[in-house]
PDB file of C-alpha atoms in Angstrom:
ATOM      1  CA  UNK P   1     166.661  10.211  33.433  1.00 49.00           C
ATOM      2  CA  UNK P   2     170.811  11.194  33.657  1.00 48.00           C
ATOM      3  CA  UNK P   3     173.551   8.858  31.986  1.00 47.00           C
ATOM      4  CA  UNK P   4     174.550   7.582  35.398  1.00 43.00           C
ATOM      5  CA  UNK P   5     170.785   6.649  36.071  1.00 45.00           C
ATOM      6  CA  UNK P   6     170.668   5.240  32.706  1.00 43.00           C
ATOM      7  CA  UNK P   7     173.589   3.430  33.547  1.00 43.00           C
ATOM      8  CA  UNK P   8     172.959   2.127  36.235  1.00 42.00           C
ATOM      9  CA  UNK P   9     169.259   1.118  35.780  1.00 42.00           C
ATOM     10  CA  UNK P  10     170.961  -0.159  32.549  1.00 40.00           C
ATOM     11  CA  UNK P  11     173.077  -2.630  34.737  1.00 38.00           C
ATOM     12  CA  UNK P  12     170.123  -3.419  37.517  1.00 37.00           C
ATOM     13  CA  UNK P  13     168.143  -4.350  34.281  1.00 33.00           C
ATOM     14  CA  UNK P  14     171.582  -6.849  33.284  1.00 33.00           C
ATOM     15  CA  UNK P  15     172.307  -9.037  36.639  1.00 33.00           C
ATOM     16  CA  UNK P  16     168.293  -9.637  36.569  1.00 32.00           C
ATOM     17  CA  UNK P  17     168.226 -10.768  33.803  1.00 31.00           C
ATOM     18  CA  UNK P  18     171.281 -12.344  34.498  1.00 31.00           C
ATOM     19  CA  UNK P  19     170.263 -14.046  38.019  1.00 33.00           C
ATOM     20  CA  UNK P  20     167.303 -14.960  35.438  1.00 34.00           C
ATOM     21  CA  UNK P  21     169.228 -17.131  32.948  1.00 34.00           C
ATOM     22  CA  UNK P  22     169.654 -21.256  32.758  1.00 42.00           C
ATOM     23  CA  UNK P  23     173.206 -21.983  34.081  1.00 40.00           C
ATOM     24  CA  UNK P  24     172.995 -23.760  30.313  1.00 40.00           C
ATOM     25  CA  UNK P  25     173.286 -20.243  29.463  1.00 36.00           C
ATOM     26  CA  UNK P  26     175.765 -18.664  30.667  1.00 42.00           C
ATOM     27  CA  UNK P  27     179.361 -18.084  29.788  1.00 40.00           C
ATOM     28  CA  UNK P  28     182.215 -19.259  31.075  1.00 37.00           C
ATOM     29  CA  UNK P  29     183.640 -17.860  34.156  1.00 40.00           C
ATOM     30  CA  UNK P  30     180.075 -16.159  35.294  1.00 41.00           C
ATOM     31  CA  UNK P  31     178.412 -17.637  38.583  1.00 44.00           C
ATOM     32  CA  UNK P  32     174.534 -17.366  38.530  1.00 49.00           C
ATOM     33  CA  UNK P  33     173.852 -16.301  41.645  1.00 48.00           C
ATOM     34  CA  UNK P  34     170.829 -16.929  44.305  1.00 41.00           C
ATOM     35  CA  UNK P  35     168.058 -14.142  44.462  1.00 41.00           C
ATOM     36  CA  UNK P  36     167.005 -13.895  48.077  1.00 40.00           C
ATOM     37  CA  UNK P  37     165.047 -17.353  48.990  1.00 38.00           C
ATOM     38  CA  UNK P  38     161.717 -17.217  49.138  1.00 41.00           C
ATOM     39  CA  UNK P  39     159.879 -18.081  52.008  1.00 41.00           C
ATOM     40  CA  UNK P  40     159.719 -21.098  53.599  1.00 49.00           C
ATOM     41  CA  UNK P  41     157.836 -24.233  55.769  1.00 69.00           C
ATOM     42  CA  UNK P  42     158.927 -23.778  59.049  1.00 86.00           C
ATOM     43  CA  UNK P  43     160.735 -26.572  60.175  1.00 89.00           C
ATOM     44  CA  UNK P  44     160.108 -28.363  62.443  1.00 94.00           C
ATOM     45  CA  UNK P  45     163.197 -28.353  65.820  1.00 92.00           C
ATOM     46  CA  UNK P  46     164.387 -31.451  65.151  1.00 95.00           C
ATOM     47  CA  UNK P  47     167.858 -32.562  66.720  1.00 95.00           C
ATOM     48  CA  UNK P  48     170.405 -32.971  64.035  1.00 94.00           C
ATOM     49  CA  UNK P  49     173.200 -35.310  64.358  1.00 94.00           C
ATOM     50  CA  UNK P  50     177.591 -34.216  64.028  1.00 91.00           C
ATOM     51  CA  UNK P  51     180.063 -36.474  62.800  1.00 87.00           C
ATOM     52  CA  UNK P  52     183.335 -36.777  65.483  1.00 88.00           C
ATOM     53  CA  UNK P  53     186.592 -36.128  63.130  1.00 81.00           C
ATOM     54  CA  UNK P  54     188.944 -38.352  62.451  1.00 80.00           C
ATOM     55  CA  UNK P  55     185.456 -40.507  62.037  1.00 83.00           C
ATOM     56  CA  UNK P  56     184.962 -43.932  64.316  1.00 86.00           C
ATOM     57  CA  UNK P  57     188.906 -43.551  65.518  1.00 86.00           C
ATOM     58  CA  UNK P  58     188.342 -39.865  66.715  1.00 87.00           C
ATOM     59  CA  UNK P  59     185.858 -41.309  69.308  1.00 92.00           C
ATOM     60  CA  UNK P  60     189.526 -43.283  70.475  1.00 90.00           C
ATOM     61  CA  UNK P  61     189.687 -42.154  74.122  1.00 88.00           C
ATOM     62  CA  UNK P  62     185.561 -41.387  74.886  1.00 91.00           C
ATOM     63  CA  UNK P  63     183.427 -42.986  77.729  1.00 93.00           C
ATOM     64  CA  UNK P  64     181.431 -44.357  75.390  1.00 95.00           C
ATOM     65  CA  UNK P  65     178.894 -46.498  77.563  1.00 94.00           C
ATOM     66  CA  UNK P  66     178.314 -42.548  77.771  1.00 95.00           C
ATOM     67  CA  UNK P  67     175.965 -42.800  74.893  1.00 97.00           C
ATOM     68  CA  UNK P  68     173.124 -45.580  73.668  1.00 98.00           C
ATOM     69  CA  UNK P  69     174.044 -46.702  70.614  1.00 98.00           C
ATOM     70  CA  UNK P  70     171.104 -47.313  67.353  1.00 98.00           C
ATOM     71  CA  UNK P  71     171.784 -48.174  63.436  1.00 97.00           C
ATOM     72  CA  UNK P  72     171.197 -45.286  61.156  1.00 95.00           C
ATOM     73  CA  UNK P  73     168.090 -46.201  58.533  1.00 94.00           C
ATOM     74  CA  UNK P  74     168.221 -44.604  55.701  1.00 89.00           C
ATOM     75  CA  UNK P  75     164.709 -43.080  55.288  1.00 94.00           C
ATOM     76  CA  UNK P  76     162.904 -39.765  55.457  1.00 95.00           C
ATOM     77  CA  UNK P  77     162.787 -37.783  58.240  1.00 96.00           C
ATOM     78  CA  UNK P  78     159.268 -36.962  59.874  1.00 97.00           C
ATOM     79  CA  UNK P  79     158.457 -34.890  62.837  1.00 98.00           C
ATOM     80  CA  UNK P  80     153.953 -35.691  64.681  1.00 97.00           C
ATOM     81  CA  UNK P  81     153.564 -32.647  65.474  1.00 96.00           C
ATOM     82  CA  UNK P  82     150.324 -34.542  67.109  1.00 96.00           C
ATOM     83  CA  UNK P  83     148.382 -34.061  63.968  1.00 95.00           C
ATOM     84  CA  UNK P  84     150.446 -33.371  60.562  1.00 95.00           C
ATOM     85  CA  UNK P  85     153.180 -35.636  59.381  1.00 96.00           C
ATOM     86  CA  UNK P  86     155.867 -32.708  59.000  1.00 96.00           C
ATOM     87  CA  UNK P  87     159.090 -33.174  56.443  1.00 95.00           C
ATOM     88  CA  UNK P  88     162.676 -31.628  58.261  1.00 91.00           C
ATOM     89  CA  UNK P  89     162.246 -29.659  55.222  1.00 88.00           C
ATOM     90  CA  UNK P  90     158.932 -28.134  57.170  1.00 93.00           C
ATOM     91  CA  UNK P  91     156.443 -29.712  54.258  1.00 93.00           C
ATOM     92  CA  UNK P  92     153.626 -31.881  54.739  1.00 94.00           C
ATOM     93  CA  UNK P  93     154.652 -35.185  53.581  1.00 96.00           C
ATOM     94  CA  UNK P  94     150.574 -36.591  52.379  1.00 95.00           C
ATOM     95  CA  UNK P  95     149.708 -39.792  54.216  1.00 96.00           C
ATOM     96  CA  UNK P  96     146.978 -42.422  54.145  1.00 96.00           C
ATOM     97  CA  UNK P  97     144.128 -41.285  56.471  1.00 95.00           C
ATOM     98  CA  UNK P  98     144.162 -45.015  57.575  1.00 94.00           C
ATOM     99  CA  UNK P  99     147.630 -44.077  58.582  1.00 95.00           C
ATOM    100  CA  UNK P 100     146.891 -40.295  59.944  1.00 96.00           C
ATOM    101  CA  UNK P 101     144.511 -42.555  62.556  1.00 95.00           C
ATOM    102  CA  UNK P 102     146.629 -45.143  64.210  1.00 95.00           C
ATOM    103  CA  UNK P 103     148.989 -41.187  65.246  1.00 97.00           C
ATOM    104  CA  UNK P 104     148.870 -40.883  68.778  1.00 96.00           C
ATOM    105  CA  UNK P 105     146.963 -38.020  68.596  1.00 95.00           C
ATOM    106  CA  UNK P 106     148.581 -34.761  70.474  1.00 93.00           C
ATOM    107  CA  UNK P 107     151.903 -36.199  70.833  1.00 96.00           C
ATOM    108  CA  UNK P 108     154.482 -34.574  69.116  1.00 97.00           C
ATOM    109  CA  UNK P 109     157.257 -37.418  67.481  1.00 98.00           C
ATOM    110  CA  UNK P 110     160.532 -37.829  65.524  1.00 98.00           C
ATOM    111  CA  UNK P 111     161.398 -40.302  63.555  1.00 98.00           C
ATOM    112  CA  UNK P 112     162.144 -42.257  60.452  1.00 97.00           C
ATOM    113  CA  UNK P 113     160.249 -43.168  57.762  1.00 98.00           C
ATOM    114  CA  UNK P 114     161.480 -46.395  56.054  1.00 97.00           C
ATOM    115  CA  UNK P 115     161.024 -49.225  53.700  1.00 96.00           C
ATOM    116  CA  UNK P 116     163.651 -51.123  54.328  1.00 94.00           C
ATOM    117  CA  UNK P 117     167.687 -51.080  53.042  1.00 92.00           C
ATOM    118  CA  UNK P 118     168.795 -49.971  50.259  1.00 89.00           C
ATOM    119  CA  UNK P 119     164.846 -48.425  49.078  1.00 93.00           C
ATOM    120  CA  UNK P 120     165.577 -44.721  50.142  1.00 91.00           C
ATOM    121  CA  UNK P 121     164.528 -43.383  47.130  1.00 89.00           C
ATOM    122  CA  UNK P 122     161.278 -45.583  46.547  1.00 94.00           C
ATOM    123  CA  UNK P 123     160.460 -44.440  50.226  1.00 95.00           C
ATOM    124  CA  UNK P 124     161.160 -41.123  48.873  1.00 92.00           C
ATOM    125  CA  UNK P 125     158.603 -41.417  46.605  1.00 94.00           C
ATOM    126  CA  UNK P 126     156.354 -42.588  47.778  1.00 96.00           C
ATOM    127  CA  UNK P 127     157.178 -39.322  50.311  1.00 95.00           C
ATOM    128  CA  UNK P 128     156.260 -37.015  47.515  1.00 93.00           C
ATOM    129  CA  UNK P 129     153.246 -37.460  46.154  1.00 93.00           C
ATOM    130  CA  UNK P 130     150.427 -35.065  46.545  1.00 90.00           C
ATOM    131  CA  UNK P 131     147.584 -38.367  45.862  1.00 95.00           C
ATOM    132  CA  UNK P 132     149.182 -40.763  49.157  1.00 96.00           C
ATOM    133  CA  UNK P 133     148.876 -44.557  47.842  1.00 96.00           C
ATOM    134  CA  UNK P 134     147.803 -47.042  50.142  1.00 95.00           C
ATOM    135  CA  UNK P 135     150.065 -50.080  49.264  1.00 95.00           C
ATOM    136  CA  UNK P 136     153.212 -47.803  49.818  1.00 96.00           C
ATOM    137  CA  UNK P 137     152.204 -46.410  53.211  1.00 96.00           C
ATOM    138  CA  UNK P 138     151.388 -50.399  53.731  1.00 95.00           C
ATOM    139  CA  UNK P 139     155.609 -51.096  52.974  1.00 96.00           C
ATOM    140  CA  UNK P 140     156.161 -48.059  55.456  1.00 97.00           C
ATOM    141  CA  UNK P 141     157.442 -47.712  58.886  1.00 97.00           C
ATOM    142  CA  UNK P 142     157.983 -44.862  61.634  1.00 98.00           C
ATOM    143  CA  UNK P 143     161.015 -45.445  63.053  1.00 98.00           C
ATOM    144  CA  UNK P 144     160.806 -43.675  66.601  1.00 98.00           C
ATOM    145  CA  UNK P 145     163.667 -42.736  67.638  1.00 98.00           C
ATOM    146  CA  UNK P 146     163.006 -39.221  69.757  1.00 98.00           C
ATOM    147  CA  UNK P 147     159.985 -37.744  71.691  1.00 97.00           C
ATOM    148  CA  UNK P 148     160.182 -33.609  70.937  1.00 96.00           C
ATOM    149  CA  UNK P 149     159.520 -31.982  74.522  1.00 93.00           C
ATOM    150  CA  UNK P 150     160.112 -34.749  76.475  1.00 95.00           C
ATOM    151  CA  UNK P 151     161.079 -34.945  80.935  1.00 94.00           C
ATOM    152  CA  UNK P 152     164.327 -36.519  81.293  1.00 96.00           C
ATOM    153  CA  UNK P 153     167.478 -37.872  79.896  1.00 98.00           C
ATOM    154  CA  UNK P 154     167.099 -38.619  76.608  1.00 98.00           C
ATOM    155  CA  UNK P 155     167.280 -42.436  78.099  1.00 98.00           C
ATOM    156  CA  UNK P 156     164.521 -42.192  79.420  1.00 98.00           C
ATOM    157  CA  UNK P 157     162.807 -40.047  76.648  1.00 98.00           C
ATOM    158  CA  UNK P 158     163.080 -44.135  75.190  1.00 98.00           C
ATOM    159  CA  UNK P 159     161.646 -45.615  77.778  1.00 97.00           C
ATOM    160  CA  UNK P 160     158.534 -43.212  76.766  1.00 97.00           C
ATOM    161  CA  UNK P 161     158.209 -43.844  73.816  1.00 98.00           C
ATOM    162  CA  UNK P 162     158.600 -47.980  73.995  1.00 98.00           C
ATOM    163  CA  UNK P 163     155.455 -46.877  76.169  1.00 97.00           C
ATOM    164  CA  UNK P 164     153.138 -44.505  73.210  1.00 97.00           C
ATOM    165  CA  UNK P 165     153.920 -47.142  70.518  1.00 97.00           C
ATOM    166  CA  UNK P 166     152.813 -49.833  72.941  1.00 97.00           C
ATOM    167  CA  UNK P 167     149.318 -48.290  73.815  1.00 96.00           C
ATOM    168  CA  UNK P 168     148.877 -47.608  70.173  1.00 95.00           C
ATOM    169  CA  UNK P 169     149.526 -51.625  69.042  1.00 95.00           C
ATOM    170  CA  UNK P 170     149.896 -51.660  65.374  1.00 95.00           C
ATOM    171  CA  UNK P 171     152.715 -52.645  63.549  1.00 94.00           C
ATOM    172  CA  UNK P 172     153.486 -48.477  61.713  1.00 96.00           C
ATOM    173  CA  UNK P 173     155.612 -47.945  65.179  1.00 97.00           C
ATOM    174  CA  UNK P 174     158.726 -49.160  65.966  1.00 97.00           C
ATOM    175  CA  UNK P 175     160.445 -47.768  68.451  1.00 98.00           C
ATOM    176  CA  UNK P 176     164.499 -48.007  67.617  1.00 98.00           C
ATOM    177  CA  UNK P 177     166.400 -50.049  69.589  1.00 97.00           C
ATOM    178  CA  UNK P 178     169.496 -48.684  71.458  1.00 97.00           C
ATOM    179  CA  UNK P 179     171.925 -49.924  73.400  1.00 96.00           C
ATOM    180  CA  UNK P 180     174.920 -49.018  75.417  1.00 95.00           C
ATOM    181  CA  UNK P 181     178.496 -50.041  73.942  1.00 93.00           C
ATOM    182  CA  UNK P 182     180.785 -50.552  76.264  1.00 88.00           C
ATOM    183  CA  UNK P 183     184.394 -50.042  73.977  1.00 93.00           C
ATOM    184  CA  UNK P 184     185.772 -49.085  70.815  1.00 94.00           C
ATOM    185  CA  UNK P 185     186.112 -52.899  69.782  1.00 94.00           C
ATOM    186  CA  UNK P 186     183.071 -52.944  69.979  1.00 94.00           C
ATOM    187  CA  UNK P 187     181.591 -50.241  68.584  1.00 95.00           C
ATOM    188  CA  UNK P 188     183.522 -51.598  65.418  1.00 93.00           C
ATOM    189  CA  UNK P 189     181.694 -54.870  65.415  1.00 94.00           C
ATOM    190  CA  UNK P 190     178.492 -53.498  65.463  1.00 95.00           C
ATOM    191  CA  UNK P 191     178.986 -50.856  62.584  1.00 93.00           C
ATOM    192  CA  UNK P 192     180.607 -53.224  60.703  1.00 92.00           C
ATOM    193  CA  UNK P 193     177.364 -55.808  61.506  1.00 94.00           C
ATOM    194  CA  UNK P 194     175.621 -53.225  60.951  1.00 93.00           C
ATOM    195  CA  UNK P 195     176.962 -52.220  57.566  1.00 90.00           C
ATOM    196  CA  UNK P 196     177.004 -56.209  56.652  1.00 90.00           C
ATOM    197  CA  UNK P 197     173.613 -55.916  56.930  1.00 92.00           C
ATOM    198  CA  UNK P 198     172.791 -53.372  54.316  1.00 89.00           C
ATOM    199  CA  UNK P 199     172.833 -50.830  56.969  1.00 90.00           C
ATOM    200  CA  UNK P 200     173.946 -47.440  56.710  1.00 89.00           C
ATOM    201  CA  UNK P 201     175.910 -46.483  60.302  1.00 93.00           C
ATOM    202  CA  UNK P 202     175.928 -45.981  63.625  1.00 96.00           C
ATOM    203  CA  UNK P 203     173.485 -43.027  65.635  1.00 97.00           C
ATOM    204  CA  UNK P 204     175.356 -42.575  69.493  1.00 97.00           C
ATOM    205  CA  UNK P 205     173.018 -40.385  71.322  1.00 98.00           C
ATOM    206  CA  UNK P 206     174.088 -39.403  75.174  1.00 98.00           C
ATOM    207  CA  UNK P 207     172.070 -41.158  78.017  1.00 98.00           C
ATOM    208  CA  UNK P 208     171.841 -38.393  80.087  1.00 97.00           C
ATOM    209  CA  UNK P 209     171.120 -35.300  77.636  1.00 98.00           C
ATOM    210  CA  UNK P 210     168.279 -33.471  77.714  1.00 97.00           C
ATOM    211  CA  UNK P 211     165.558 -33.013  74.845  1.00 97.00           C
ATOM    212  CA  UNK P 212     168.099 -30.734  72.509  1.00 96.00           C
ATOM    213  CA  UNK P 213     167.335 -29.476  69.071  1.00 94.00           C
ATOM    214  CA  UNK P 214     170.259 -27.964  65.672  1.00 92.00           C
ATOM    215  CA  UNK P 215     173.274 -28.895  65.698  1.00 90.00           C
ATOM    216  CA  UNK P 216     174.612 -31.253  68.398  1.00 93.00           C
ATOM    217  CA  UNK P 217     176.971 -33.311  69.493  1.00 93.00           C
ATOM    218  CA  UNK P 218     174.891 -34.834  72.233  1.00 96.00           C
ATOM    219  CA  UNK P 219     174.280 -36.996  68.736  1.00 97.00           C
ATOM    220  CA  UNK P 220     176.881 -38.686  66.616  1.00 96.00           C
ATOM    221  CA  UNK P 221     176.375 -40.132  63.580  1.00 94.00           C
ATOM    222  CA  UNK P 222     179.290 -43.006  61.951  1.00 92.00           C
ATOM    223  CA  UNK P 223     178.856 -43.715  58.807  1.00 85.00           C
ATOM    224  CA  UNK P 224     182.419 -45.569  56.093  1.00 75.00           C
ATOM    225  CA  UNK P 225     182.040 -41.972  54.743  1.00 74.00           C
ATOM    226  CA  UNK P 226     180.924 -38.502  55.545  1.00 75.00           C
ATOM    227  CA  UNK P 227     178.190 -36.154  54.777  1.00 80.00           C
ATOM    228  CA  UNK P 228     176.125 -32.836  54.925  1.00 86.00           C
ATOM    229  CA  UNK P 229     173.902 -31.631  53.805  1.00 90.00           C
ATOM    230  CA  UNK P 230     174.135 -27.630  52.162  1.00 92.00           C
ATOM    231  CA  UNK P 231     172.475 -24.534  50.381  1.00 94.00           C
ATOM    232  CA  UNK P 232     172.627 -24.076  47.337  1.00 96.00           C
ATOM    233  CA  UNK P 233     174.509 -20.559  46.499  1.00 95.00           C
ATOM    234  CA  UNK P 234     175.458 -20.144  43.090  1.00 95.00           C
ATOM    235  CA  UNK P 235     175.719 -22.257  39.421  1.00 96.00           C
ATOM    236  CA  UNK P 236     178.838 -22.627  38.074  1.00 95.00           C
ATOM    237  CA  UNK P 237     179.336 -22.600  34.249  1.00 94.00           C
ATOM    238  CA  UNK P 238     181.397 -25.794  33.227  1.00 92.00           C
ATOM    239  CA  UNK P 239     184.683 -25.662  30.710  1.00 91.00           C
ATOM    240  CA  UNK P 240     185.086 -28.373  28.160  1.00 89.00           C
ATOM    241  CA  UNK P 241     183.207 -31.130  28.839  1.00 88.00           C
ATOM    242  CA  UNK P 242     180.625 -29.682  30.138  1.00 90.00           C
ATOM    243  CA  UNK P 243     180.908 -26.773  28.555  1.00 91.00           C
ATOM    244  CA  UNK P 244     177.620 -25.298  28.035  1.00 92.00           C
ATOM    245  CA  UNK P 245     175.565 -26.878  31.177  1.00 94.00           C
ATOM    246  CA  UNK P 246     176.523 -26.828  34.967  1.00 95.00           C
ATOM    247  CA  UNK P 247     179.886 -27.304  35.698  1.00 95.00           C
ATOM    248  CA  UNK P 248     179.396 -27.450  39.637  1.00 95.00           C
ATOM    249  CA  UNK P 249     177.093 -25.612  42.153  1.00 96.00           C
ATOM    250  CA  UNK P 250     178.429 -23.698  45.335  1.00 96.00           C
ATOM    251  CA  UNK P 251     176.511 -23.936  48.402  1.00 96.00           C
ATOM    252  CA  UNK P 252     176.933 -23.232  51.923  1.00 95.00           C
ATOM    253  CA  UNK P 253     176.765 -25.420  54.852  1.00 91.00           C
ATOM    254  CA  UNK P 254     175.671 -24.988  58.291  1.00 84.00           C
ATOM    255  CA  UNK P 255     178.297 -23.591  59.758  1.00 84.00           C
ATOM    256  CA  UNK P 256     178.915 -20.776  56.665  1.00 91.00           C
ATOM    257  CA  UNK P 257     181.337 -22.262  54.801  1.00 93.00           C
ATOM    258  CA  UNK P 258     181.530 -22.078  51.262  1.00 95.00           C
ATOM    259  CA  UNK P 259     182.669 -24.146  48.552  1.00 95.00           C
ATOM    260  CA  UNK P 260     182.296 -25.650  45.398  1.00 96.00           C
ATOM    261  CA  UNK P 261     180.478 -29.348  44.323  1.00 95.00           C
ATOM    262  CA  UNK P 262     182.204 -30.646  40.938  1.00 93.00           C
ATOM    263  CA  UNK P 263     182.031 -33.713  41.076  1.00 92.00           C
ATOM    264  CA  UNK P 264     178.744 -37.106  40.951  1.00 93.00           C
ATOM    265  CA  UNK P 265     176.214 -35.163  38.887  1.00 95.00           C
ATOM    266  CA  UNK P 266     175.203 -37.308  35.571  1.00 93.00           C
ATOM    267  CA  UNK P 267     174.520 -35.849  32.992  1.00 93.00           C
ATOM    268  CA  UNK P 268     171.357 -35.069  33.368  1.00 93.00           C
ATOM    269  CA  UNK P 269     171.522 -33.214  36.199  1.00 94.00           C
ATOM    270  CA  UNK P 270     174.209 -30.870  34.697  1.00 95.00           C
ATOM    271  CA  UNK P 271     171.797 -29.926  32.606  1.00 94.00           C
ATOM    272  CA  UNK P 272     169.125 -29.176  34.528  1.00 94.00           C
ATOM    273  CA  UNK P 273     171.060 -28.578  38.028  1.00 95.00           C
ATOM    274  CA  UNK P 274     169.850 -28.484  41.452  1.00 95.00           C
ATOM    275  CA  UNK P 275     167.538 -24.895  42.331  1.00 95.00           C
ATOM    276  CA  UNK P 276     169.193 -21.637  43.686  1.00 95.00           C
ATOM    277  CA  UNK P 277     167.591 -21.867  47.463  1.00 93.00           C
ATOM    278  CA  UNK P 278     167.899 -26.192  47.316  1.00 92.00           C
ATOM    279  CA  UNK P 279     169.683 -27.837  49.568  1.00 92.00           C
ATOM    280  CA  UNK P 280     171.644 -31.160  48.332  1.00 94.00           C
ATOM    281  CA  UNK P 281     172.980 -33.764  50.777  1.00 91.00           C
ATOM    282  CA  UNK P 282     176.702 -34.408  49.872  1.00 92.00           C
ATOM    283  CA  UNK P 283     180.023 -36.977  50.579  1.00 87.00           C
ATOM    284  CA  UNK P 284     183.368 -35.943  51.337  1.00 86.00           C
ATOM    285  CA  UNK P 285     186.488 -36.996  52.968  1.00 78.00           C
ATOM    286  CA  UNK P 286     187.419 -35.724  55.473  1.00 74.00           C
ATOM    287  CA  UNK P 287     188.137 -31.855  56.154  1.00 77.00           C
ATOM    288  CA  UNK P 288     191.178 -29.658  54.087  1.00 81.00           C
ATOM    289  CA  UNK P 289     193.594 -27.990  56.176  1.00 79.00           C
ATOM    290  CA  UNK P 290     191.453 -25.037  56.207  1.00 84.00           C
ATOM    291  CA  UNK P 291     188.708 -26.867  57.697  1.00 84.00           C
ATOM    292  CA  UNK P 292     186.441 -27.109  54.355  1.00 89.00           C
ATOM    293  CA  UNK P 293     184.885 -30.938  52.903  1.00 87.00           C
ATOM    294  CA  UNK P 294     187.755 -32.174  51.000  1.00 84.00           C
ATOM    295  CA  UNK P 295     186.237 -34.393  48.108  1.00 88.00           C
ATOM    296  CA  UNK P 296     182.414 -32.890  48.431  1.00 92.00           C
ATOM    297  CA  UNK P 297     180.284 -35.203  45.792  1.00 92.00           C
ATOM    298  CA  UNK P 298     177.059 -34.550  45.273  1.00 94.00           C
ATOM    299  CA  UNK P 299     174.405 -36.744  46.401  1.00 91.00           C
ATOM    300  CA  UNK P 300     171.022 -36.180  46.398  1.00 90.00           C
ATOM    301  CA  UNK P 301     168.168 -33.297  46.078  1.00 91.00           C
ATOM    302  CA  UNK P 302     166.670 -33.237  49.080  1.00 86.00           C
ATOM    303  CA  UNK P 303     163.509 -32.244  48.785  1.00 80.00           C
ATOM    304  CA  UNK P 304     162.409 -33.109  51.696  1.00 81.00           C
TER     305      UNK P 304
END
């Protein structure tokens, strides 16, 4: 091997070693960059909501009677293929046979597995178990809000969901109530009522929309804060107080924008940060002049 080849080989080895290092071991100013992502589960074709720019006030001037409005439930998104339950990330959710037997065979469904307001962590923990517990699933509801591949407008698919739930005749299945709101003032009152009751926000789905998948403006979400998901592409080492620990995550959102998330982590998370290639949820306060999330703050790893 000549000198140039040896140099290239040595540089390649150093880079591979760098990618394997924990962020806590990286010198200040370096990145732990994401290696090629491993093969992952196949994600189901879900419709994902957009956040209207300007939030509630950004809807001024729109014909709100076009939408069906429902509460946004803080549970775990679940897609029933007709044979098994899949998470948003395409992971199989282990449910007791007694639960699967109550779901309609060969009938795809889309909804949220939910254990009640303020109980997201309990719901997530129950769904991460490889051996599901009957007592936890007895507290679970499958809140239905879409009929995958269903014909006709959204309003017709909601009616069909109600027929499916009635035929199943089980407390497990519940169709999310969908209502019309005629004005911005009425929508504001509805949002405030949900928030006072401990809810997370509202969803607005165009009543005439055909079945869609991917992120689309036919479905909007309203919350007291903006939130989105992003892919972790690098670990940035901390400085000062966080020297030797994670300083920030470098992430890429659904729009392809890359930016840093440096707040919202506890010390344990800075010592063992979300792995490269994982999906994290973050909150932010509007957009900067260049269109990036302002004051992005880490919320949780989207394990499901």
